[in-house]
XYZ file of N, CA, C and O in Angstrom:
836
model
N 60.439 1.801 -32.833
C 60.248 3.488 -33.287
C 61.076 4.147 -32.322
O 60.295 4.277 -31.137
N 61.338 5.333 -32.510
C 61.691 6.373 -31.332
C 60.977 7.354 -31.658
O 61.101 8.336 -32.273
N 59.768 7.608 -30.987
C 59.002 8.674 -30.835
C 59.547 10.060 -30.253
O 58.796 10.923 -30.391
N 60.642 9.976 -29.916
C 61.679 10.957 -29.276
C 62.197 11.637 -30.572
O 62.953 12.939 -30.289
N 62.169 11.090 -31.544
C 63.104 11.400 -32.692
C 61.846 12.433 -33.158
O 60.842 11.933 -33.789
N 62.369 13.948 -33.607
C 61.197 14.676 -33.975
C 61.038 14.476 -35.514
O 59.989 15.157 -36.139
N 62.130 13.428 -36.225
C 61.454 13.306 -37.608
C 60.734 12.455 -37.764
O 60.091 11.922 -38.972
N 60.380 11.628 -36.898
C 59.179 10.646 -36.855
C 57.671 11.195 -37.308
O 57.075 10.020 -37.902
N 57.595 12.269 -36.373
C 55.902 12.645 -36.758
C 55.887 12.930 -38.370
O 54.961 13.069 -38.941
N 56.818 13.891 -38.976
C 56.606 14.151 -40.291
C 56.603 12.917 -41.285
O 55.915 12.694 -42.202
N 57.181 12.021 -40.691
C 57.309 10.590 -41.470
C 56.115 10.068 -41.481
O 55.254 9.266 -42.329
N 55.182 10.310 -40.303
C 54.394 8.921 -39.932
C 52.908 10.102 -40.441
O 52.201 9.678 -40.880
N 53.147 11.346 -40.664
C 51.988 12.035 -41.249
C 52.038 11.900 -43.244
O 51.362 11.811 -43.585
N 53.304 11.700 -43.413
C 53.484 11.343 -44.905
C 52.606 10.128 -45.054
O 52.011 9.808 -46.001
N 53.137 9.114 -44.335
C 52.378 7.747 -44.672
C 50.829 7.880 -44.464
O 49.957 7.197 -45.215
N 50.452 8.475 -43.245
C 48.902 8.768 -43.123
C 48.223 9.379 -44.532
O 47.317 9.057 -44.611
N 49.198 10.574 -44.836
C 48.576 11.389 -45.973
C 48.355 10.353 -47.158
O 47.289 10.355 -47.969
N 49.547 9.667 -47.615
C 49.114 8.730 -48.741
C 48.355 7.755 -48.427
O 47.605 7.476 -49.705
N 48.016 7.185 -47.303
C 46.623 5.984 -46.965
C 45.635 6.807 -47.385
O 44.813 6.292 -48.125
N 45.623 7.939 -46.908
C 44.102 8.845 -46.906
C 43.627 9.024 -48.371
O 42.637 8.882 -48.750
N 44.827 9.498 -48.865
C 44.377 9.609 -50.768
C 44.106 8.368 -51.094
O 43.024 8.452 -51.956
N 44.819 7.291 -50.990
C 44.531 6.235 -51.459
C 43.113 5.430 -51.326
O 42.768 4.595 -51.813
N 42.838 5.930 -49.980
C 41.727 5.484 -49.840
C 40.356 5.670 -49.732
O 39.201 5.376 -49.370
N 40.829 6.912 -50.882
C 39.292 7.902 -51.226
C 38.631 6.692 -52.358
O 39.238 6.142 -53.287
N 37.160 6.348 -51.790
C 36.721 5.358 -52.732
C 35.723 5.791 -53.923
O 34.780 6.075 -54.176
N 36.816 5.873 -55.067
C 36.296 6.620 -56.186
C 35.245 5.762 -56.962
O 34.124 6.734 -57.087
N 35.569 4.605 -56.812
C 34.165 3.983 -57.477
C 32.729 3.877 -56.955
O 31.853 4.329 -57.140
N 32.736 3.701 -55.530
C 31.660 4.097 -54.608
C 31.145 5.537 -54.825
O 29.805 5.584 -55.039
N 31.804 6.601 -54.810
C 31.841 8.187 -54.749
C 30.976 7.939 -56.096
O 29.844 8.794 -56.824
N 31.439 7.651 -57.371
C 30.876 7.998 -58.675
C 29.779 7.074 -58.754
O 28.987 7.283 -59.830
N 29.495 5.786 -58.328
C 28.245 4.940 -58.271
C 27.245 5.899 -57.973
O 26.023 5.946 -58.222
N 27.216 6.834 -57.083
C 26.257 7.712 -56.707
C 26.026 8.819 -57.501
O 24.816 9.098 -57.533
N 26.943 9.025 -58.007
C 26.800 10.202 -59.087
C 26.185 10.004 -60.157
O 25.405 10.355 -60.906
N 26.291 8.471 -60.785
C 25.969 7.995 -61.815
C 24.645 7.265 -61.663
O 23.908 6.653 -62.514
N 23.865 7.192 -60.325
C 23.232 6.431 -59.919
C 23.157 5.172 -60.242
O 22.031 4.732 -60.787
N 24.101 4.094 -59.896
C 24.224 3.041 -60.293
C 24.082 1.917 -59.301
O 23.995 2.487 -58.176
N 24.130 0.933 -59.809
C 24.133 -0.033 -58.070
C 25.553 0.078 -57.261
O 26.571 0.257 -57.935
N 25.207 -0.211 -56.287
C 26.326 0.014 -55.203
C 27.172 -1.437 -55.745
O 27.066 -2.516 -55.884
N 28.450 -1.058 -56.297
C 29.328 -1.708 -56.501
C 29.909 -2.818 -55.250
O 29.861 -4.045 -55.913
N 29.521 -2.766 -54.296
C 29.911 -3.609 -53.334
C 28.902 -5.154 -53.426
O 29.066 -6.268 -52.752
N 27.788 -4.680 -53.914
C 26.484 -5.708 -53.916
C 26.688 -6.387 -55.330
O 25.548 -7.094 -55.551
N 27.459 -6.341 -56.384
C 27.187 -6.995 -57.644
C 28.704 -7.479 -57.821
O 29.643 -7.404 -57.261
N 28.784 -8.223 -58.951
C 29.648 -9.247 -59.152
C 31.004 -9.334 -58.564
O 30.462 -10.349 -57.530
N 31.972 -9.045 -58.363
C 33.144 -9.571 -57.198
C 32.795 -8.598 -56.037
O 33.537 -9.129 -55.173
N 32.227 -7.699 -55.987
C 31.880 -6.905 -54.722
C 33.231 -5.930 -54.747
O 32.907 -5.174 -53.740
N 33.959 -5.856 -55.387
C 35.080 -5.116 -55.488
C 34.541 -3.696 -56.033
O 33.648 -3.435 -56.904
N 35.370 -2.449 -55.534
C 34.863 -1.164 -56.205
C 35.676 -0.375 -57.119
O 35.528 0.861 -57.384
N 36.502 -1.267 -57.995
C 37.423 -0.828 -59.102
C 36.653 -0.855 -60.122
O 35.296 -1.124 -60.321
N 37.283 -0.682 -61.254
C 36.954 -0.266 -62.404
C 36.301 -1.462 -63.153
O 35.417 -1.319 -63.750
N 37.339 -2.550 -62.919
C 36.420 -3.963 -63.761
C 35.099 -4.577 -63.072
O 34.297 -4.808 -64.221
N 35.025 -4.218 -61.681
C 33.721 -4.465 -61.488
C 32.590 -3.164 -61.968
O 31.400 -3.534 -62.175
N 33.164 -2.090 -61.994
C 32.113 -0.912 -62.548
C 31.653 -1.096 -63.912
O 30.667 -0.876 -64.299
N 32.664 -1.847 -64.459
C 32.551 -2.016 -66.073
C 31.153 -3.228 -65.962
O 30.205 -3.351 -67.090
N 31.049 -3.956 -65.083
C 29.665 -5.107 -65.128
C 28.670 -4.068 -64.971
O 27.214 -5.051 -65.182
N 28.331 -3.123 -64.448
C 27.305 -2.102 -64.808
C 26.397 -2.037 -65.788
O 25.243 -1.477 -66.073
N 27.695 -2.198 -67.009
C 27.125 -2.152 -68.491
C 27.471 -0.283 -68.523
O 27.233 -0.236 -69.634
N 27.683 0.438 -67.955
C 28.162 1.997 -67.988
C 29.471 2.090 -67.978
O 30.506 2.099 -67.196
N 30.058 2.322 -69.072
C 31.421 2.612 -69.840
C 31.979 3.621 -69.457
O 33.193 3.992 -68.917
N 31.479 4.806 -69.688
C 31.825 6.038 -69.083
C 32.207 6.178 -67.262
O 33.130 6.586 -66.976
N 30.877 5.476 -66.607
C 31.239 4.857 -65.123
C 32.676 4.659 -64.984
O 33.423 4.872 -64.322
N 32.925 3.169 -65.478
C 34.045 2.480 -65.306
C 35.256 3.149 -65.739
O 36.181 3.067 -65.070
N 35.480 3.949 -66.772
C 36.043 4.599 -67.508
C 36.977 5.676 -66.390
O 37.949 5.557 -65.680
N 35.619 6.520 -66.024
C 36.325 7.338 -64.509
C 36.367 6.942 -63.404
O 37.355 7.578 -62.576
N 35.929 5.753 -62.998
C 36.491 4.894 -61.864
C 37.879 4.525 -62.039
O 38.493 5.015 -60.872
N 38.119 4.312 -63.375
C 39.848 3.705 -63.427
C 40.422 4.853 -63.658
O 41.590 5.105 -62.555
N 40.232 5.969 -64.069
C 41.100 7.765 -63.855
C 41.192 7.998 -62.681
O 42.208 8.418 -62.168
N 39.981 7.488 -61.921
C 40.092 8.115 -60.627
C 41.196 7.298 -59.891
O 41.881 7.933 -58.782
N 40.946 6.384 -59.925
C 42.023 5.321 -59.287
C 43.512 5.135 -59.472
O 44.142 5.427 -58.797
N 43.610 5.387 -60.749
C 45.086 5.782 -61.345
C 45.402 7.484 -60.664
O 46.446 7.585 -60.061
N 44.607 8.208 -60.581
C 44.951 9.666 -60.430
C 45.272 9.838 -58.639
O 45.873 10.383 -58.333
N 44.428 8.714 -57.992
C 45.160 8.591 -56.174
C 46.684 8.572 -56.305
O 47.360 9.075 -55.410
N 46.879 7.503 -56.881
C 48.088 7.071 -56.839
C 49.165 8.238 -57.492
O 50.251 8.817 -56.776
N 48.897 8.619 -58.599
C 49.708 9.761 -59.195
C 49.803 11.146 -58.485
O 50.573 11.852 -57.916
N 48.420 11.435 -57.699
C 48.313 12.612 -56.967
C 48.948 12.868 -55.852
O 49.943 13.616 -55.228
N 49.082 11.672 -54.927
C 49.598 11.566 -53.712
C 51.393 11.368 -53.808
O 51.694 12.212 -52.991
N 51.545 10.786 -54.702
C 53.021 10.750 -55.084
C 53.820 12.099 -55.339
O 54.907 12.340 -55.091
N 52.860 12.756 -56.087
C 53.374 13.862 -56.798
C 53.443 14.961 -55.770
O 54.258 15.805 -55.718
N 52.390 15.167 -54.761
C 52.569 16.129 -53.740
C 53.644 15.730 -52.875
O 54.204 16.746 -52.676
N 53.835 14.472 -52.317
C 54.880 14.173 -51.555
C 56.272 14.881 -52.295
O 57.245 15.184 -51.478
N 56.392 14.610 -53.195
C 57.279 14.602 -54.379
C 57.919 16.203 -54.240
O 58.857 16.905 -53.971
N 56.620 16.760 -54.691
C 57.003 18.298 -54.409
C 57.106 19.394 -53.109
O 57.912 20.163 -53.345
N 56.334 18.580 -52.073
C 56.520 19.092 -50.899
C 57.403 18.736 -50.011
O 57.977 19.038 -48.689
N 58.006 17.728 -50.420
C 58.856 17.196 -49.389
C 60.409 16.392 -50.352
O 60.725 15.025 -50.712
N 60.997 17.512 -51.210
C 62.065 17.005 -52.114
C 63.124 16.320 -51.544
O 63.994 15.681 -52.169
N 63.447 16.559 -50.485
C 64.536 15.801 -49.607
C 63.959 14.604 -48.902
O 64.733 13.854 -47.884
N 62.818 13.863 -49.574
C 62.384 12.723 -48.701
C 63.099 11.454 -49.066
O 64.096 11.480 -50.145
N 63.346 10.693 -47.836
C 64.706 9.403 -48.229
C 63.652 8.284 -49.218
O 62.697 8.237 -49.038
N 64.230 7.442 -50.012
C 63.742 6.705 -50.847
C 62.977 5.677 -50.040
O 62.110 5.331 -50.404
N 63.236 5.358 -48.867
C 62.607 4.205 -48.101
C 61.349 4.899 -47.625
O 60.334 4.188 -47.873
N 61.475 6.468 -46.923
C 60.147 7.025 -46.718
C 59.176 7.228 -48.030
O 57.817 6.953 -47.813
N 60.117 7.179 -49.345
C 59.375 7.823 -50.357
C 58.228 6.505 -50.847
O 56.943 6.758 -51.317
N 59.185 5.532 -51.258
C 58.329 3.881 -51.465
C 57.262 3.713 -50.370
O 56.415 2.776 -50.565
N 57.514 3.671 -49.347
C 56.860 3.490 -48.200
C 55.517 4.245 -48.005
O 54.179 3.760 -48.111
N 55.430 5.597 -48.554
C 54.110 6.090 -49.034
C 53.589 5.849 -49.968
O 52.357 5.797 -50.029
N 54.426 5.367 -51.147
C 53.857 4.882 -52.275
C 53.010 3.153 -51.900
O 51.699 3.100 -52.374
N 53.574 2.608 -51.027
C 52.714 1.325 -50.584
C 51.610 1.776 -49.784
O 50.646 0.771 -49.810
N 51.910 2.543 -48.817
C 50.566 3.309 -48.188
C 49.457 3.769 -48.886
O 48.251 3.473 -48.628
N 49.462 4.193 -50.074
C 48.518 4.771 -50.996
C 48.035 3.610 -51.610
O 46.463 3.169 -51.674
N 48.553 2.654 -51.948
C 47.938 1.253 -52.160
C 47.624 0.835 -51.396
O 46.232 0.151 -51.579
N 47.704 0.640 -50.233
C 46.978 -0.140 -48.960
C 45.637 0.559 -48.587
O 44.869 -0.338 -48.414
N 45.739 1.995 -48.660
C 44.588 2.701 -48.714
C 43.555 2.385 -49.822
O 42.685 2.158 -49.137
N 43.904 2.085 -51.111
C 43.136 1.578 -51.872
C 42.372 0.245 -51.711
O 41.344 0.222 -51.603
N 43.273 -0.443 -50.902
C 42.925 -1.915 -51.258
C 41.738 -2.059 -49.233
O 40.988 -2.883 -49.625
N 42.513 -1.301 -48.736
C 41.648 -1.237 -47.313
C 41.575 -0.238 -46.545
O 42.125 0.443 -45.951
N 40.437 0.739 -47.100
C 39.850 1.734 -46.748
C 39.432 1.841 -45.702
O 38.310 0.970 -45.436
N 39.913 2.716 -44.649
C 38.979 2.041 -43.318
C 37.544 2.676 -43.168
O 36.864 1.692 -42.442
N 37.267 3.689 -44.171
C 35.771 3.981 -44.298
C 34.788 3.224 -44.822
O 33.645 3.278 -44.924
N 35.213 1.935 -45.322
C 34.446 0.931 -46.041
C 34.632 -0.277 -45.205
O 34.588 -1.331 -46.200
N 35.117 -0.407 -43.772
C 35.464 -1.542 -43.508
C 36.494 -2.317 -44.002
O 36.552 -3.668 -44.195
N 37.549 -1.809 -44.354
C 38.613 -2.259 -44.761
C 38.691 -3.038 -46.106
O 39.180 -4.070 -46.422
N 37.597 -2.922 -47.244
C 36.931 -3.831 -48.109
C 37.082 -2.708 -49.510
O 36.172 -1.741 -49.781
N 38.096 -2.580 -50.189
C 38.217 -1.840 -51.335
C 38.614 -2.362 -52.660
O 38.370 -3.380 -52.879
N 39.530 -1.755 -53.198
C 39.741 -2.390 -54.430
C 40.936 -3.195 -54.789
O 41.350 -3.811 -53.443
N 41.680 -3.771 -55.679
C 42.669 -4.751 -55.616
C 44.311 -4.084 -55.810
O 45.173 -4.469 -55.877
N 44.201 -2.521 -56.006
C 45.479 -1.943 -55.877
C 46.122 -1.813 -57.265
O 46.920 -1.058 -57.234
N 45.305 -2.347 -58.345
C 45.908 -2.134 -59.793
C 46.098 -0.849 -60.381
O 47.272 -0.445 -60.615
N 44.934 -0.051 -60.648
C 44.936 0.873 -61.034
C 45.722 2.126 -59.928
O 46.448 2.945 -60.899
N 45.462 1.913 -58.895
C 46.456 2.822 -57.985
C 48.102 2.947 -58.054
O 48.861 3.947 -58.031
N 48.182 1.505 -57.890
C 49.856 1.111 -58.612
C 50.248 1.749 -59.825
O 51.251 2.007 -60.019
N 49.459 1.707 -60.890
C 49.579 2.320 -62.044
C 49.961 3.828 -62.246
O 51.067 4.407 -62.640
N 49.388 4.601 -61.389
C 49.146 5.849 -61.386
C 50.542 6.340 -60.156
O 51.314 7.320 -60.686
N 51.104 5.266 -59.401
C 52.245 5.543 -58.873
C 53.512 5.342 -59.825
O 54.260 6.209 -59.570
N 53.176 4.348 -60.724
C 54.307 4.188 -61.697
C 54.659 5.195 -62.379
O 55.562 5.517 -62.728
N 53.328 6.013 -62.933
C 53.651 7.160 -64.085
C 53.934 7.986 -63.237
O 54.997 8.795 -64.020
N 54.428 8.590 -61.884
C 55.155 9.491 -61.329
C 56.725 8.917 -61.024
O 57.453 9.636 -61.281
N 56.865 7.677 -60.397
C 57.984 7.469 -60.065
C 58.868 6.474 -61.147
O 59.984 7.094 -61.620
N 58.102 5.814 -61.935
C 58.780 5.148 -63.318
C 57.966 5.240 -64.281
O 57.447 4.149 -64.717
N 57.796 6.396 -65.103
C 57.158 6.491 -66.493
C 57.361 5.664 -67.182
O 56.108 4.932 -67.926
N 58.542 4.893 -67.534
C 58.759 3.872 -68.886
C 57.825 2.442 -68.225
O 57.634 1.708 -68.988
N 58.540 2.420 -66.778
C 57.583 1.028 -66.338
C 56.150 1.003 -66.373
O 55.523 0.100 -66.719
N 55.672 2.265 -66.306
C 54.193 2.457 -66.538
C 53.521 1.873 -67.995
O 52.718 1.560 -67.946
N 54.534 2.478 -68.815
C 54.337 2.099 -70.275
C 54.085 0.690 -70.516
O 53.434 0.264 -71.116
N 55.182 -0.042 -69.862
C 55.585 -1.646 -69.934
C 54.560 -2.133 -69.263
O 53.696 -3.207 -70.236
N 53.613 -1.733 -68.323
C 52.601 -2.102 -67.726
C 51.287 -2.236 -68.469
O 50.794 -3.272 -68.605
N 50.784 -0.999 -69.165
C 49.900 -0.500 -69.961
C 49.704 -1.364 -70.930
O 49.178 -2.176 -71.441
N 50.909 -1.821 -71.459
C 51.214 -2.409 -72.902
C 51.188 -3.878 -72.359
O 50.273 -4.588 -73.349
N 51.395 -4.347 -71.638
C 51.451 -5.931 -71.260
C 49.702 -6.098 -70.831
O 49.449 -7.016 -71.124
N 49.449 -5.147 -70.110
C 47.794 -5.273 -69.548
C 46.958 -5.510 -70.886
O 45.839 -6.108 -71.053
N 47.275 -4.383 -71.554
C 46.343 -4.112 -72.967
C 46.457 -5.542 -73.725
O 45.558 -6.083 -74.393
N 47.647 -6.117 -73.768
C 48.061 -7.373 -74.838
C 47.292 -8.349 -74.256
O 46.444 -9.203 -74.759
N 47.279 -8.609 -72.818
C 46.928 -9.976 -72.231
C 45.638 -9.855 -72.370
O 44.710 -10.262 -72.543
N 44.751 -8.440 -72.114
C 43.298 -8.266 -71.854
C 42.497 -8.252 -73.208
O 41.694 -9.047 -73.633
N 43.440 -8.190 -74.453
C 42.864 -8.433 -75.770
C 43.003 -9.758 -75.780
O 42.215 -10.109 -76.648
N 44.158 -10.155 -75.688
C 44.003 -11.815 -76.206
C 43.063 -12.688 -75.464
O 42.522 -13.587 -76.050
N 42.992 -12.522 -74.180
C 42.414 -13.517 -73.239
C 41.340 -12.898 -72.548
O 40.203 -13.685 -72.048
N 40.968 -11.565 -72.820
C 39.763 -10.855 -72.085
C 39.690 -10.984 -70.618
O 38.716 -11.106 -69.841
N 40.630 -11.308 -69.918
C 40.707 -11.232 -68.215
C 41.436 -10.329 -67.913
O 42.353 -10.222 -67.713
N 40.595 -9.409 -67.223
C 41.409 -8.151 -66.561
C 42.303 -8.909 -65.488
O 43.575 -8.272 -65.265
N 42.270 -9.818 -64.739
C 42.903 -10.390 -63.331
C 44.150 -10.957 -64.062
O 45.115 -10.526 -63.583
N 44.002 -11.371 -64.928
C 44.975 -12.337 -65.485
C 46.171 -11.304 -66.408
O 47.441 -11.208 -66.118
N 45.715 -10.203 -66.505
C 46.289 -9.259 -67.396
C 47.089 -8.437 -66.103
O 48.224 -8.186 -66.423
N 46.110 -8.104 -64.896
C 46.791 -7.242 -63.908
C 47.996 -8.401 -63.241
O 49.257 -7.899 -63.139
N 48.099 -9.632 -63.169
C 48.750 -10.508 -62.537
C 50.048 -10.546 -63.778
O 51.316 -10.529 -63.031
N 49.549 -10.779 -64.853
C 50.884 -11.046 -65.909
C 51.758 -9.523 -65.912
O 53.175 -9.735 -65.655
N 51.072 -8.436 -65.644
C 52.013 -7.213 -65.404
C 52.758 -6.894 -64.144
O 53.841 -6.990 -64.334
N 52.121 -7.196 -63.337
C 52.638 -7.385 -61.765
C 53.974 -8.456 -61.654
O 55.204 -7.790 -61.266
N 53.922 -9.324 -62.560
C 55.037 -10.295 -62.401
C 55.954 -9.787 -63.258
O 57.341 -10.148 -62.894
N 55.717 -9.173 -64.279
C 56.692 -9.157 -65.452
C 57.504 -7.416 -65.164
O 58.717 -7.641 -65.419
N 56.883 -6.892 -64.380
C 57.676 -5.673 -64.501
C 58.939 -5.479 -63.458
O 59.709 -4.817 -63.855
N 58.752 -5.850 -62.412
C 60.197 -6.217 -61.593
C 61.326 -6.760 -62.395
O 62.213 -6.147 -62.712
N 60.856 -8.050 -63.308
C 62.030 -8.214 -64.174
C 62.424 -7.322 -65.343
O 63.498 -7.135 -65.623
N 61.603 -6.698 -65.735
C 61.546 -5.861 -66.528
C 62.748 -4.642 -66.313
O 63.577 -3.939 -66.852
N 62.227 -4.156 -65.044
C 63.210 -3.175 -64.171
C 64.678 -3.652 -64.226
O 65.352 -2.922 -64.403
N 64.409 -5.074 -63.860
C 66.034 -5.317 -63.375
C 66.519 -5.137 -64.849
O 68.115 -5.248 -64.911
N 66.160 -5.956 -65.892
C 66.727 -5.928 -67.280
C 67.272 -4.380 -67.576
O 67.991 -4.336 -68.507
N 66.199 -3.593 -67.688
C 66.452 -2.376 -68.380
C 66.612 -1.176 -67.567
O 67.476 -0.049 -68.026
N 66.432 -1.213 -66.239
C 66.776 -0.234 -65.295
C 67.291 -0.256 -64.091
O 67.181 0.556 -63.307
N 68.128 -1.244 -64.013
C 69.245 -1.737 -63.079
C 70.034 -0.450 -62.434
O 70.019 -0.547 -61.521
N 70.729 0.230 -63.474
C 71.116 1.345 -63.276
C 70.638 2.824 -62.632
O 71.132 3.581 -62.131
N 69.239 2.822 -62.738
C 68.591 3.644 -62.090
C 67.852 3.767 -61.078
O 67.269 4.842 -60.480
N 67.267 2.361 -60.955
C 66.480 2.374 -59.837
C 67.095 2.092 -58.522
O 68.075 1.129 -58.654
N 66.922 2.456 -57.380
C 67.736 2.188 -56.114
C 67.232 0.905 -55.468
O 66.182 0.474 -55.823
N 67.775 0.295 -54.593
C 67.762 -0.799 -53.758
C 66.081 -0.446 -53.407
O 65.440 -1.595 -53.681
N 66.087 0.437 -52.742
C 64.401 0.922 -52.120
C 63.297 0.704 -53.362
O 61.938 -0.001 -52.758
N 63.761 1.071 -54.462
C 62.661 0.864 -55.695
C 62.544 -0.390 -56.152
O 61.133 -0.991 -56.553
N 63.494 -1.246 -56.088
C 63.125 -2.629 -56.405
C 62.387 -3.228 -55.522
O 61.795 -4.201 -55.379
N 62.845 -2.831 -53.933
C 62.180 -3.573 -53.240
C 60.729 -3.375 -53.174
O 59.981 -3.927 -52.939
N 60.591 -2.164 -53.478
C 58.851 -1.661 -53.137
C 58.263 -2.501 -54.437
O 57.056 -2.942 -54.398
N 58.872 -2.567 -55.802
C 58.525 -3.217 -56.814
C 58.223 -4.866 -56.644
O 56.995 -5.233 -56.701
N 59.216 -5.253 -55.746
C 58.830 -6.613 -55.560
C 57.876 -6.718 -54.362
O 56.961 -7.518 -54.679
N 57.660 -5.909 -53.382
C 56.195 -6.034 -52.653
C 55.065 -6.031 -53.280
O 54.295 -6.501 -52.880
N 55.245 -4.606 -54.161
C 53.913 -4.755 -54.782
C 53.532 -5.664 -55.842
O 52.277 -5.885 -56.048
N 54.105 -6.416 -55.949
C 53.754 -7.537 -57.183
C 53.532 -9.039 -55.893
O 52.183 -9.590 -56.415
N 53.752 -8.782 -54.783
C 53.285 -9.930 -53.966
C 52.023 -9.418 -53.237
O 50.913 -9.888 -52.929
N 51.690 -8.191 -53.235
C 50.133 -7.410 -52.885
C 49.202 -7.920 -53.976
O 48.373 -8.222 -53.691
N 49.834 -7.639 -55.260
C 48.734 -7.958 -56.387
C 48.360 -9.104 -56.694
O 47.086 -9.836 -56.979
N 49.389 -10.242 -56.178
C 49.107 -11.488 -56.337
C 48.210 -12.082 -55.115
O 47.137 -12.560 -55.321
N 48.218 -11.433 -54.119
C 47.762 -11.680 -52.942
C 46.264 -10.974 -53.109
O 45.227 -11.993 -52.935
N 46.002 -9.774 -53.604
C 44.794 -9.496 -53.588
C 43.893 -10.107 -54.753
O 42.687 -10.166 -54.878
N 44.410 -10.716 -55.748
C 44.150 -11.707 -56.686
C 43.733 -12.789 -56.646
O 43.526 -13.980 -57.448
N 43.953 -13.476 -55.278
C 44.073 -14.635 -54.952
C 42.871 -15.638 -55.298
O 42.945 -16.766 -55.682
N 41.748 -15.269 -55.230
C 40.472 -15.442 -55.357
C 40.273 -15.718 -57.092
O 39.626 -16.391 -57.770
N 40.658 -14.556 -57.968
C 40.769 -14.579 -59.086
C 41.389 -15.630 -59.963
O 41.373 -16.589 -60.604
N 42.882 -15.989 -59.294
C 43.741 -16.953 -59.629
C 42.996 -18.355 -59.522
O 42.969 -19.160 -60.202
N 42.014 -18.749 -58.348
C 41.755 -19.725 -58.277
C 40.324 -20.115 -59.290
O 40.235 -21.115 -59.926
N 39.456 -18.784 -59.570
C 38.847 -18.610 -60.641
C 39.129 -19.137 -61.876
O 38.525 -19.725 -62.631
N 40.367 -18.661 -62.035
C 41.139 -18.905 -63.466
C 41.472 -20.224 -63.359
O 41.558 -20.653 -64.816
N 41.923 -20.722 -62.315
C 42.583 -22.311 -62.594
C 41.248 -23.363 -62.889
O 41.320 -24.193 -63.524
N 39.810 -22.807 -62.373
C 38.987 -23.677 -62.727
C 38.291 -23.192 -64.069
O 36.797 -23.910 -64.065
N 38.322 -21.966 -64.629
C 37.706 -21.746 -65.717
C 36.408 -20.868 -65.309
O 35.373 -20.891 -66.344
N 36.197 -20.140 -64.153
C 35.144 -19.733 -63.700
C 35.144 -18.106 -63.666
O 34.472 -17.630 -63.325
N 36.596 -17.703 -63.909
C 36.766 -16.049 -64.258
C 35.749 -15.273 -64.985
O 35.878 -15.902 -66.321
N 35.153 -14.293 -64.394
C 34.387 -13.408 -65.354
C 35.555 -12.752 -66.275
O 36.325 -12.358 -66.087
N 34.985 -12.472 -67.471
C 35.721 -11.854 -68.447
C 35.206 -10.302 -68.439
O 34.412 -9.801 -67.961
N 36.612 -9.640 -69.193
C 36.341 -8.052 -69.011
C 34.739 -7.978 -70.214
O 34.525 -8.277 -71.005
N 34.083 -6.594 -69.374
C 32.919 -6.290 -69.625
C 31.635 -7.306 -69.480
O 30.490 -7.079 -70.022
N 32.051 -8.399 -68.925
C 30.774 -9.364 -68.625
C 29.829 -8.596 -67.469
O 30.290 -8.653 -66.498
N 28.410 -8.588 -67.739
C 27.742 -7.929 -66.726
C 27.400 -8.764 -65.718
O 27.462 -10.150 -65.674
N 27.379 -7.936 -64.592
C 26.835 -8.991 -63.472
C 25.498 -9.883 -63.606
O 24.147 -9.141 -63.964
């Protein structure tokens, strides 16, 4: 990394900005508004919407989901608007930084969510058709099996495949690399869920803590 290059500082700021937006702890902030239990102390300890639903407050869970989706969408929309000439590599790097911010927020001891909702928000801005595919896949698996983790994992694995089949001529190499990395990140953040699914011990959607 060449710190004498004047372009490095705007790039670093862009990555830091995306990370900070992604690191906003939506679920934790809303838990204080709704005066629910601390999400870090119930269920999976995750601050995302699935764990929020375990409080039994569907409004709280829905707003947590919308907030986490909005983080990804807002971060990337602002970057697109204020940096119209941004390189694809930096743009997708910022997208990944927003997801990492959600998963590892520094003000919560680097213990956040699993990145699914924020990734969906990013897809809404970058590849709306893929976001639609992801939503349909998630809903279909969730409706059939009632497992949020299985829904997220299935969507994460299938989205790059669908992108290659239907959008090979419109997505850049950097875009495909981003989708591939995100799939690996989602699988990594769900590693404990995968173990529980294999043992038949995974909690179902809506199951209270």
